[in-house]
PDB file of C-alpha atoms in Angstrom:
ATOM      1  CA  UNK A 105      87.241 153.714 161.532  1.00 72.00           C
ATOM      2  CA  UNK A 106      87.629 151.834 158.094  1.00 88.00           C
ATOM      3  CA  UNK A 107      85.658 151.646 155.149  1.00 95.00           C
ATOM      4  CA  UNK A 108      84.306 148.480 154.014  1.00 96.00           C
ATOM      5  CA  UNK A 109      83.612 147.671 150.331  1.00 97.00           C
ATOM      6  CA  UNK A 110      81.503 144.690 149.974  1.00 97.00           C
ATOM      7  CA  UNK A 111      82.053 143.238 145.983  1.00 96.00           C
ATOM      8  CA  UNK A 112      82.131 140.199 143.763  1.00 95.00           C
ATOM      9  CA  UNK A 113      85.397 138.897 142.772  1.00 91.00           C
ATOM     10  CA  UNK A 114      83.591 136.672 140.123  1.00 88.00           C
ATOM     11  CA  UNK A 115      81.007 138.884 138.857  1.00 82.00           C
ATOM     12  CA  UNK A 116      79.348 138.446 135.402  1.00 86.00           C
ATOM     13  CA  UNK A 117      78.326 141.422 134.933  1.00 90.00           C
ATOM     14  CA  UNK A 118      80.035 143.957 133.115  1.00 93.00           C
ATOM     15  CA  UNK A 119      78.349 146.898 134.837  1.00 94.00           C
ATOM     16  CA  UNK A 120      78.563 145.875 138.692  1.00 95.00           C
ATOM     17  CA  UNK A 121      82.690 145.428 137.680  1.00 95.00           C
ATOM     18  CA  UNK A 122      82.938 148.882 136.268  1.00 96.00           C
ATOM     19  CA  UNK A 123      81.024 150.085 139.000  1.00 96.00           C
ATOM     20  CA  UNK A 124      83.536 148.134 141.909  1.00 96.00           C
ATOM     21  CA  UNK A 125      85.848 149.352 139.985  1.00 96.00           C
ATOM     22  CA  UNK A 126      85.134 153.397 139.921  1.00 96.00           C
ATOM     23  CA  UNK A 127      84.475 152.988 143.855  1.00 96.00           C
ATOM     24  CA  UNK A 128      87.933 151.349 144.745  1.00 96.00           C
ATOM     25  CA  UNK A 129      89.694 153.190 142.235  1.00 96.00           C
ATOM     26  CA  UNK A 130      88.891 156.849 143.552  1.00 95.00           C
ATOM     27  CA  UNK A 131      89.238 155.824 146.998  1.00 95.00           C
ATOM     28  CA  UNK A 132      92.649 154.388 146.450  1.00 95.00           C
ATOM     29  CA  UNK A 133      93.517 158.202 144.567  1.00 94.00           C
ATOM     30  CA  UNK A 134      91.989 159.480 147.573  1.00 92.00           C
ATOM     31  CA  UNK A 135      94.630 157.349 149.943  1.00 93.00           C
ATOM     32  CA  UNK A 136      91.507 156.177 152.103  1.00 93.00           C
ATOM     33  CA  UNK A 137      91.912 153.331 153.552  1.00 94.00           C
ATOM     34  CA  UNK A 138      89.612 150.605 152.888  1.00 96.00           C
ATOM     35  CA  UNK A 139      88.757 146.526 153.340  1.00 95.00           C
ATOM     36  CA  UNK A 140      87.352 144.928 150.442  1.00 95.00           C
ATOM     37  CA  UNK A 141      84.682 142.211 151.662  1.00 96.00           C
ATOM     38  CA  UNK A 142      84.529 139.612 148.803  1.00 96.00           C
ATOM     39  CA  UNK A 143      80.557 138.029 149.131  1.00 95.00           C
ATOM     40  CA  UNK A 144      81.368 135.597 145.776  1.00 94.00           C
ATOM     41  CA  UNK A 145      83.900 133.658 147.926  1.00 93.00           C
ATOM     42  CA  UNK A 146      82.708 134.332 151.769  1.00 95.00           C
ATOM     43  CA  UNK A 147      79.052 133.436 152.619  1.00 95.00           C
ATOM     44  CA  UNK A 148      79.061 135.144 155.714  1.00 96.00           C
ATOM     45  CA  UNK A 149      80.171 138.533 153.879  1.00 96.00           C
ATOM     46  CA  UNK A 150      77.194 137.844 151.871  1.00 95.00           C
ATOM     47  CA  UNK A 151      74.631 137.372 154.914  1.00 96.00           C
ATOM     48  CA  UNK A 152      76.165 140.013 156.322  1.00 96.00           C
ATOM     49  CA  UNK A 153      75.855 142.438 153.881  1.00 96.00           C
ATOM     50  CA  UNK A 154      72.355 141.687 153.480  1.00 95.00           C
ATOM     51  CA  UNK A 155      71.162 141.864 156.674  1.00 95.00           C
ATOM     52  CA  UNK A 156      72.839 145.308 157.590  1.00 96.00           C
ATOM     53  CA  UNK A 157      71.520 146.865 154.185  1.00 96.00           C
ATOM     54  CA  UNK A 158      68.135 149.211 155.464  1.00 95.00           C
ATOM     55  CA  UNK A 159      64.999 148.052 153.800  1.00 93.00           C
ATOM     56  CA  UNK A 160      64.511 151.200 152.647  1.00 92.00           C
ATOM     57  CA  UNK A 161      67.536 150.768 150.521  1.00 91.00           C
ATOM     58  CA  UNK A 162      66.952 147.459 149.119  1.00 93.00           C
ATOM     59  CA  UNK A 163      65.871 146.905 145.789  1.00 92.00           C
ATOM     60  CA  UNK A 164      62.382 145.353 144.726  1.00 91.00           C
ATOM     61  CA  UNK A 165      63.361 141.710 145.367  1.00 91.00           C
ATOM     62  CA  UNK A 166      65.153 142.662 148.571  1.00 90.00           C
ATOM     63  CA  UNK A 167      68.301 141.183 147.251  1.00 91.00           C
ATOM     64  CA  UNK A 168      71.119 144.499 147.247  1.00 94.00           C
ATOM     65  CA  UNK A 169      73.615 144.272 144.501  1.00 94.00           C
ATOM     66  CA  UNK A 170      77.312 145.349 145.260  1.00 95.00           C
ATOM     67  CA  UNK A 171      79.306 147.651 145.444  1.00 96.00           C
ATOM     68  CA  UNK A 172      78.094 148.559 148.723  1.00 97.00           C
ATOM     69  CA  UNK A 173      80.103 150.815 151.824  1.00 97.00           C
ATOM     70  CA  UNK A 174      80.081 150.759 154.938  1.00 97.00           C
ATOM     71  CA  UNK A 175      82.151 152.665 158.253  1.00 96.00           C
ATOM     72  CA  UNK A 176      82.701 150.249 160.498  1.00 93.00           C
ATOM     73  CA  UNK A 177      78.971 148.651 160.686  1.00 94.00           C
ATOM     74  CA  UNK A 178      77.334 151.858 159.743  1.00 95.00           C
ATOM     75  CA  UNK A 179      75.598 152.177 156.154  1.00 97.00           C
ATOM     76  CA  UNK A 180      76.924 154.934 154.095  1.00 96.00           C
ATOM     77  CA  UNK A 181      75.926 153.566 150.623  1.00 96.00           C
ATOM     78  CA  UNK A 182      75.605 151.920 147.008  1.00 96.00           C
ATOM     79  CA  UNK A 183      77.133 153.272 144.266  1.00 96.00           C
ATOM     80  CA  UNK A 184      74.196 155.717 142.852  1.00 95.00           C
ATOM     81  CA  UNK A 185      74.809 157.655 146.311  1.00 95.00           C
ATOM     82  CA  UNK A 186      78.875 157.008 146.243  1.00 97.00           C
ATOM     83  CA  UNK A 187      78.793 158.909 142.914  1.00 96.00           C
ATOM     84  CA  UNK A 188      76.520 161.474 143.674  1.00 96.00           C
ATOM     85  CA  UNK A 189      78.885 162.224 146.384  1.00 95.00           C
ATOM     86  CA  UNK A 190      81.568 162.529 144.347  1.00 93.00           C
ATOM     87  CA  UNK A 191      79.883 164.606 141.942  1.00 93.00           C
ATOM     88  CA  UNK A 192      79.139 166.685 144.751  1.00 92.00           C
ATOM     89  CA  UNK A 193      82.715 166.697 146.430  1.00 90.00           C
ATOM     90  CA  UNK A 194      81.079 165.361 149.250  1.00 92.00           C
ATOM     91  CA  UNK A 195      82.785 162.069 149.318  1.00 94.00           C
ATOM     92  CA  UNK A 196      84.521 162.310 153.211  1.00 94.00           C
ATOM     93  CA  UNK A 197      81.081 163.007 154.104  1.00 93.00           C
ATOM     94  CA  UNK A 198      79.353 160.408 152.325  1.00 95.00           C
ATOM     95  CA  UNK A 199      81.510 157.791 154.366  1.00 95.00           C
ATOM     96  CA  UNK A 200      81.753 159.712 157.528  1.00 94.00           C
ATOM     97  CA  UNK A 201      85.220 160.236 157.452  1.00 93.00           C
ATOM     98  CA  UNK A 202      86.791 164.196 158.366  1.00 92.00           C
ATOM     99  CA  UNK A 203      88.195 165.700 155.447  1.00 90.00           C
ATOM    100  CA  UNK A 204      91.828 166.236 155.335  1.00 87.00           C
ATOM    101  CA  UNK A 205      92.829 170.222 155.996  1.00 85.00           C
ATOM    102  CA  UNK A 206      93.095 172.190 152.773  1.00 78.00           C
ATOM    103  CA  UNK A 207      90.509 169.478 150.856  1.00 78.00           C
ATOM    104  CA  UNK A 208      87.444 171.491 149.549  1.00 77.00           C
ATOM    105  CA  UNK A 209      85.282 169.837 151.973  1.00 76.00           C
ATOM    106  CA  UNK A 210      87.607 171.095 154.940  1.00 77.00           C
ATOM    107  CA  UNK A 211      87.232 174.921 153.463  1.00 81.00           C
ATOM    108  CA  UNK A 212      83.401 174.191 153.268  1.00 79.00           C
ATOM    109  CA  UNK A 213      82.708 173.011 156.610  1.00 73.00           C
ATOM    110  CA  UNK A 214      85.226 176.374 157.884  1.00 78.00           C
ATOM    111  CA  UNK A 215      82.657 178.542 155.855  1.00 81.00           C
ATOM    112  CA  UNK A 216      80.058 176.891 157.659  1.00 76.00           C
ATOM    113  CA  UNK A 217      81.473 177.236 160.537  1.00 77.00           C
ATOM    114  CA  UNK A 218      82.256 181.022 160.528  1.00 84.00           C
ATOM    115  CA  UNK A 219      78.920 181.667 159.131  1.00 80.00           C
ATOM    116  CA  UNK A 220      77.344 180.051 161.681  1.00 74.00           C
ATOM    117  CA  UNK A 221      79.430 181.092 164.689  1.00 77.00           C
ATOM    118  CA  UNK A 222      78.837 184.790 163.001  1.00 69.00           C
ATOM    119  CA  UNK A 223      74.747 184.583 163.568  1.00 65.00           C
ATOM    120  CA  UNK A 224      75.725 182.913 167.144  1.00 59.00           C
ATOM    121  CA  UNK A 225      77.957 186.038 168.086  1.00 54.00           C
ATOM    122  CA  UNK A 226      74.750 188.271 167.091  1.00 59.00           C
ATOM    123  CA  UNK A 227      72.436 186.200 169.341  1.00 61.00           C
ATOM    124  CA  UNK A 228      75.042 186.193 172.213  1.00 56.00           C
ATOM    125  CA  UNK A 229      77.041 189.073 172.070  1.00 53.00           C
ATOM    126  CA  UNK A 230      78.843 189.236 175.725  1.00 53.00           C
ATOM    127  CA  UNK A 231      80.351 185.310 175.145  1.00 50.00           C
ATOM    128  CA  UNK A 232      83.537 185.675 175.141  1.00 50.00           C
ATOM    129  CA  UNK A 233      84.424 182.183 173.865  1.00 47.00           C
ATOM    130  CA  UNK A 234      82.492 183.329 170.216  1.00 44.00           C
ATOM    131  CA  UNK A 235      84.398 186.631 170.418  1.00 45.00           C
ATOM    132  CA  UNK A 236      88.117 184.908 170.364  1.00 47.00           C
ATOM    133  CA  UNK A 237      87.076 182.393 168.284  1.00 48.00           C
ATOM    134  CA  UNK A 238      85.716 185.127 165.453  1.00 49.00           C
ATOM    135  CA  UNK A 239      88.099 188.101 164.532  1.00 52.00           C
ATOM    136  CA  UNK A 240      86.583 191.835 165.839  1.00 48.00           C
ATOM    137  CA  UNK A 241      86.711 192.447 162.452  1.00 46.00           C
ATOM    138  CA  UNK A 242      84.048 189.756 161.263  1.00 49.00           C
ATOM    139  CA  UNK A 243      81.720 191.010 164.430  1.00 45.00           C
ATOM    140  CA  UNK A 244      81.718 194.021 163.438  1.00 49.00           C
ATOM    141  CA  UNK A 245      80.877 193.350 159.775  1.00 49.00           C
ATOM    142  CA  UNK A 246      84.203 194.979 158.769  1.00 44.00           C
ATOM    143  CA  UNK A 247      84.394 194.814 154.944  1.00 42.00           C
ATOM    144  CA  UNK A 248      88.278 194.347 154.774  1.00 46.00           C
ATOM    145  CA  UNK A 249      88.330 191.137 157.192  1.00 45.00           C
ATOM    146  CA  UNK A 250      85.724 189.616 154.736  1.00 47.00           C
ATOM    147  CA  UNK A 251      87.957 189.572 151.954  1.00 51.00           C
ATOM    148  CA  UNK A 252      90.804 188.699 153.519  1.00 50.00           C
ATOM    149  CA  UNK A 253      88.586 185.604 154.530  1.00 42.00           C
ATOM    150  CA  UNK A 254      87.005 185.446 150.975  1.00 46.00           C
ATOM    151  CA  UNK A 255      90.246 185.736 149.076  1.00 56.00           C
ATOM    152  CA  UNK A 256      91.614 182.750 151.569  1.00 53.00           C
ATOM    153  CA  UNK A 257      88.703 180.468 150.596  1.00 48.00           C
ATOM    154  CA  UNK A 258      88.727 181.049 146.890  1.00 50.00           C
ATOM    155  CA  UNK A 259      92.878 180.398 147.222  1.00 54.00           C
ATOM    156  CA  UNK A 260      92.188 177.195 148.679  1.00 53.00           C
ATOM    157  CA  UNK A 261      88.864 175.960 146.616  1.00 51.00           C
ATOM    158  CA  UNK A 262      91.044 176.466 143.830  1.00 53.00           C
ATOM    159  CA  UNK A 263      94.327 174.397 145.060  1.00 52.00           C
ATOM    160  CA  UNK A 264      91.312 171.653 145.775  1.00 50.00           C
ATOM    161  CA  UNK A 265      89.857 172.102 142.186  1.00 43.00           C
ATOM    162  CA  UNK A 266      93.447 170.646 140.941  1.00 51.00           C
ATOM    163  CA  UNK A 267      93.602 168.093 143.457  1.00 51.00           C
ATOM    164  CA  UNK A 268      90.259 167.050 143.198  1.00 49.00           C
ATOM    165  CA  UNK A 269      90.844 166.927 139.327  1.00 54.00           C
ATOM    166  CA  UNK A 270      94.080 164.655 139.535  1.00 57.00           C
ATOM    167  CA  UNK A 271      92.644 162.457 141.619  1.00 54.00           C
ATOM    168  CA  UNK A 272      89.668 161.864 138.915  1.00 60.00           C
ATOM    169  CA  UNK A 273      92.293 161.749 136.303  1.00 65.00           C
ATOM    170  CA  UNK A 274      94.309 159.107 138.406  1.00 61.00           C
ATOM    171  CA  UNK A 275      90.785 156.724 139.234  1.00 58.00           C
ATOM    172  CA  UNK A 276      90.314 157.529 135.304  1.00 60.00           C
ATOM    173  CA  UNK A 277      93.205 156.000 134.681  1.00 67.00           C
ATOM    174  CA  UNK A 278      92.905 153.073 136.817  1.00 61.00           C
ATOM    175  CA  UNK A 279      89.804 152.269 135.609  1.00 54.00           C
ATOM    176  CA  UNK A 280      91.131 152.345 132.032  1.00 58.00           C
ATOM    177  CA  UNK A 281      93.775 149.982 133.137  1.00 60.00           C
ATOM    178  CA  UNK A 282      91.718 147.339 134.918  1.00 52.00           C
ATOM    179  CA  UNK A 283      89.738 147.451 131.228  1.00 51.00           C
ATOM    180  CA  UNK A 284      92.716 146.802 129.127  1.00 59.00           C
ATOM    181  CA  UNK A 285      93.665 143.777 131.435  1.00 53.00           C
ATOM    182  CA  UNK A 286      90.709 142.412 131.262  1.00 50.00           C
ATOM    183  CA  UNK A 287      90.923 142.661 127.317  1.00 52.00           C
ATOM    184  CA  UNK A 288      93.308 139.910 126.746  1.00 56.00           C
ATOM    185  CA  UNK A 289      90.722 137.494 128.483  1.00 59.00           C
ATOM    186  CA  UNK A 290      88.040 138.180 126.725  1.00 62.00           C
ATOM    187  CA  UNK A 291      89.813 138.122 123.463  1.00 62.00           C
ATOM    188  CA  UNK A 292      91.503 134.471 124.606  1.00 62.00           C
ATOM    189  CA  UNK A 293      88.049 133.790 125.088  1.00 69.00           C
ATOM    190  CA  UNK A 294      86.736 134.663 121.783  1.00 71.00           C
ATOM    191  CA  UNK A 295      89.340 132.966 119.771  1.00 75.00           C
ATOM    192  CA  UNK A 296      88.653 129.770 122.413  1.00 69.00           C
ATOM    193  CA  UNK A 297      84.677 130.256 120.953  1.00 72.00           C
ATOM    194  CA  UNK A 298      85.795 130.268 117.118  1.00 80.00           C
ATOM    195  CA  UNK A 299      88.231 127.512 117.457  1.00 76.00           C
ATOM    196  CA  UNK A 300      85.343 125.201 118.985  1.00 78.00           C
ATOM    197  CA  UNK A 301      83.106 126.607 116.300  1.00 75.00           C
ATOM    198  CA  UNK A 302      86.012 125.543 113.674  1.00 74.00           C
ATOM    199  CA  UNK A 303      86.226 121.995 115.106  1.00 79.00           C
ATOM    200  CA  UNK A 304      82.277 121.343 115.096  1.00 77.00           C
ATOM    201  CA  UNK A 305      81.973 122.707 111.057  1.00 80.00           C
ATOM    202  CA  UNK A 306      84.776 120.468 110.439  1.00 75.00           C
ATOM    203  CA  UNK A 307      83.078 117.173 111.887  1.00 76.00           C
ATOM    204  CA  UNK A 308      80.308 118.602 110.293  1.00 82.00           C
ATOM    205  CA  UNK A 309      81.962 118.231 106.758  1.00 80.00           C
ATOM    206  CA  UNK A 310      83.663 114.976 107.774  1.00 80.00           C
ATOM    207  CA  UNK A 311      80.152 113.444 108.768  1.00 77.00           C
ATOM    208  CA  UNK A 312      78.761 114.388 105.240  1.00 76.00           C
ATOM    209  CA  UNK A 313      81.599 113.254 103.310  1.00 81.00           C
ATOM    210  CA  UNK A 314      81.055 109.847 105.226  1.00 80.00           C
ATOM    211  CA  UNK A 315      77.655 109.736 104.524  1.00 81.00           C
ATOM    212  CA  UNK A 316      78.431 110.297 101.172  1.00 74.00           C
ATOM    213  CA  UNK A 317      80.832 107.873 100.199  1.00 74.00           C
ATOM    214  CA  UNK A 318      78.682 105.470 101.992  1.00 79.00           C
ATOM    215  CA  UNK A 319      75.794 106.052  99.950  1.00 79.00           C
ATOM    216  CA  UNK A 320      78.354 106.283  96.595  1.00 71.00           C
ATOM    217  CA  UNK A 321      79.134 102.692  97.770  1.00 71.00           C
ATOM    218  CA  UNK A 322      75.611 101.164  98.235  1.00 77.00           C
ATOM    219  CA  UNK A 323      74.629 102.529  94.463  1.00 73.00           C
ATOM    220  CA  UNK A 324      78.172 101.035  93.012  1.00 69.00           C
ATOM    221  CA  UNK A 325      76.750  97.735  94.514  1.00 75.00           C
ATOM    222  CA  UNK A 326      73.633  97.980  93.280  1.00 74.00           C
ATOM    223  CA  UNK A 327      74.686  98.832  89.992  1.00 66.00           C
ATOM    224  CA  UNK A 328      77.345  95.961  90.126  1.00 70.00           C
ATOM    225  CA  UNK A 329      74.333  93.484  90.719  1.00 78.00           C
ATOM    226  CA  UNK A 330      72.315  94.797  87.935  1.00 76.00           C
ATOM    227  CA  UNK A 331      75.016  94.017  85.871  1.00 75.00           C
ATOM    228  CA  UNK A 332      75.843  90.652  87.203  1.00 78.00           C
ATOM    229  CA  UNK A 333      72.053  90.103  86.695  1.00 80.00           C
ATOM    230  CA  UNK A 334      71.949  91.282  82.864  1.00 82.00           C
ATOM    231  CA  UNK A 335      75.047  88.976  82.044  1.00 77.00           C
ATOM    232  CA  UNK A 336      73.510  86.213  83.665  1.00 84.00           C
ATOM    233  CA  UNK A 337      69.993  86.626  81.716  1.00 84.00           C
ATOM    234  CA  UNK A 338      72.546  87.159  78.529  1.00 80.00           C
ATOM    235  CA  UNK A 339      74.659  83.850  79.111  1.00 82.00           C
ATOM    236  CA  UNK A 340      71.045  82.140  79.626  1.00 82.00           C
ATOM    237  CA  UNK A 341      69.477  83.086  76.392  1.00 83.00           C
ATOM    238  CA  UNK A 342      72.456  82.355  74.555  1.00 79.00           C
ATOM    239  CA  UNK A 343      72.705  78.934  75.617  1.00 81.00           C
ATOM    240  CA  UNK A 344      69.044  78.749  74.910  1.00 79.00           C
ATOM    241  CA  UNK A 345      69.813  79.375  71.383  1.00 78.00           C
ATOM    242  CA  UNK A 346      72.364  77.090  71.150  1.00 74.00           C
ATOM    243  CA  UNK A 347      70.661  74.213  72.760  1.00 75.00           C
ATOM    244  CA  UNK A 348      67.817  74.838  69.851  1.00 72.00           C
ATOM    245  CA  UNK A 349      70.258  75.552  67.028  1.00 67.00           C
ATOM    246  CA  UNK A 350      72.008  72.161  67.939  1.00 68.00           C
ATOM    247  CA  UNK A 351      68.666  70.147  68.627  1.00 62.00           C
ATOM    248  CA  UNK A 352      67.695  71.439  64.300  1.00 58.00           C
ATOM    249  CA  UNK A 353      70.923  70.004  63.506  1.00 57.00           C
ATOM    250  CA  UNK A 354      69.972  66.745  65.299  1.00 58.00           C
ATOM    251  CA  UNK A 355      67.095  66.510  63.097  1.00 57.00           C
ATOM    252  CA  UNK A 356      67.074  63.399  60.368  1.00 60.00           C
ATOM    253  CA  UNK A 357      67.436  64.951  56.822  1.00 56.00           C
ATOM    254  CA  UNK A 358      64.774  63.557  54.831  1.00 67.00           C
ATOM    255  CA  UNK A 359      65.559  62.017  51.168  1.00 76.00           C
ATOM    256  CA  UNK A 360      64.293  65.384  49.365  1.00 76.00           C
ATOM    257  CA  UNK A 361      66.502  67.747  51.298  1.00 76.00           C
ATOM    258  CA  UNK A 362      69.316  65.036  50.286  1.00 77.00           C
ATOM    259  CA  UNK A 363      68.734  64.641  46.294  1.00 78.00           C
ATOM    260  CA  UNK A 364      68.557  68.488  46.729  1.00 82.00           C
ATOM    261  CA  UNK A 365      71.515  68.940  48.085  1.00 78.00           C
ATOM    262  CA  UNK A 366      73.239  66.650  45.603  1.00 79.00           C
ATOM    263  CA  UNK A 367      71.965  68.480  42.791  1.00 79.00           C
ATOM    264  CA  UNK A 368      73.167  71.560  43.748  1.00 76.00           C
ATOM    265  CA  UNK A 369      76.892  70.421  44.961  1.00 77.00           C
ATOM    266  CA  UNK A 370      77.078  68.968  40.901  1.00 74.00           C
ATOM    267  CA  UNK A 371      75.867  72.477  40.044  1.00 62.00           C
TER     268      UNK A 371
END
């Protein structure tokens, strides 16, 4: 039987990669063995995945997001029911897999086992199978084979407490890693962002200094025309003024202006 993870190798979304993430790490700390079905690159992993979902299971739109497991081509689950498993320690049965001997899911199902084999030796008490199967002293409700039995159990639950815990620890880890290498990315990513911001503030200021000097320019050559204009009004009345100054001279001096002249040069 193997397990098939169905995820997005190009996912945007934070959340769906920390949740592929939690689901292949603790079954790689687990040492189950697993296919990972990419649906970002492989259409028919996609259509697939889709179409073997139940309906029941589906979301509103009927579009299921991954992660999402399967055995084989049977459903086992998303990742709300994945981690509820594993809350539970009830992640060999959540993808249909026997537990190994010694796991806390192995000592469960023996409990269950003796427990109910115990109420089937009361309802058939001549089978002989039940009777080698369950010790004489569990028949007969002897109180020193039950703790022997009890004591066993809690021994074992509590060698799968630790193991159970380093795995955890182990997919904690994992996870922590896969965050830490996608840190570099995003911060290449960021500094990518400000650099482009950088470059568009500085054509920004090079556009306005432009615009500036440009506009510096068109009053300099309107001022230099005004200017030109005022000197040329200047040079015009002058000459004005000399044309009239020279046209009085021009005049004929009369013979008063003359004896009056005369008289006061001999004064």
């Amino acid at each position: 039987m193997v397990i098939k993870v169905f995820l997005a190798s190009s996912s945007g979304s934070t959340a769906i990669k920390k949740k592929q993430q939690d689901v292949v790490g603790f079954l790689e700390a687990l040492k189950v063995e697993y296919s990972q079905m990419d649906i970002a690159c492989n259409e028919d992993n996609r259509m697939w995945m889709r179409e073997n979902v139940p309906e029941e299971k589906k979301p509103s739109n009927g579009i299921p997001l991954p992660p999402q497991i399967f055995n084989e081509d049977g459903y086992c689950g998303d990742y709300e029911t994945f981690f509820d498993a594993k809350e539970d320690n009830q992640v060999y049965a959540f993808l249909g897999l026997p537990p190994p001997p010694g796991s806390k899911e192995a000592l469960r199902a023996e409990k269950a086992l003796i427990v109910e084999n115990g109420n089937d030796a009361e309802e058939h008490p001549d089978d002989d199978t039940l009777k080698k199967e369950i010790p004489a002293e569990e028949c007969n409700g002897g109180v020193h084979g039950e703790e022997e039995v009890t004591e066993e159990i809690l021994s074992e639950e509590g060698g799968e407490v630790e193991e159970s815990g380093g795995a955890e620890e182990k997919a904690a880890e994992e996870v922590a890693e896969a965050a830490e290498d996608t840190a570099p990315e995003e911060a290449a990513e960021d500094e990518a962002a400000e650099d482009e911001a950088a470059e568009d503030e500085a054509a920004e200021d090079k556009a306005a200094e432009d615009e500036a000097a440009e506009e510096s320019a068109e009053d300099t050559e309107e001022a230099s025309e005004d200017t030109k204009a005022r000197v040329e009004e200047a040079e015009a009345e002058d000459e004005a003024e000399d044309e009239e100054a020279k046209g009085e001279d021009d005049q004929p001096v009369s013979e008063e202006e003359e004896e009056l002249r005369q008289l006061e040069e001999e004064e």
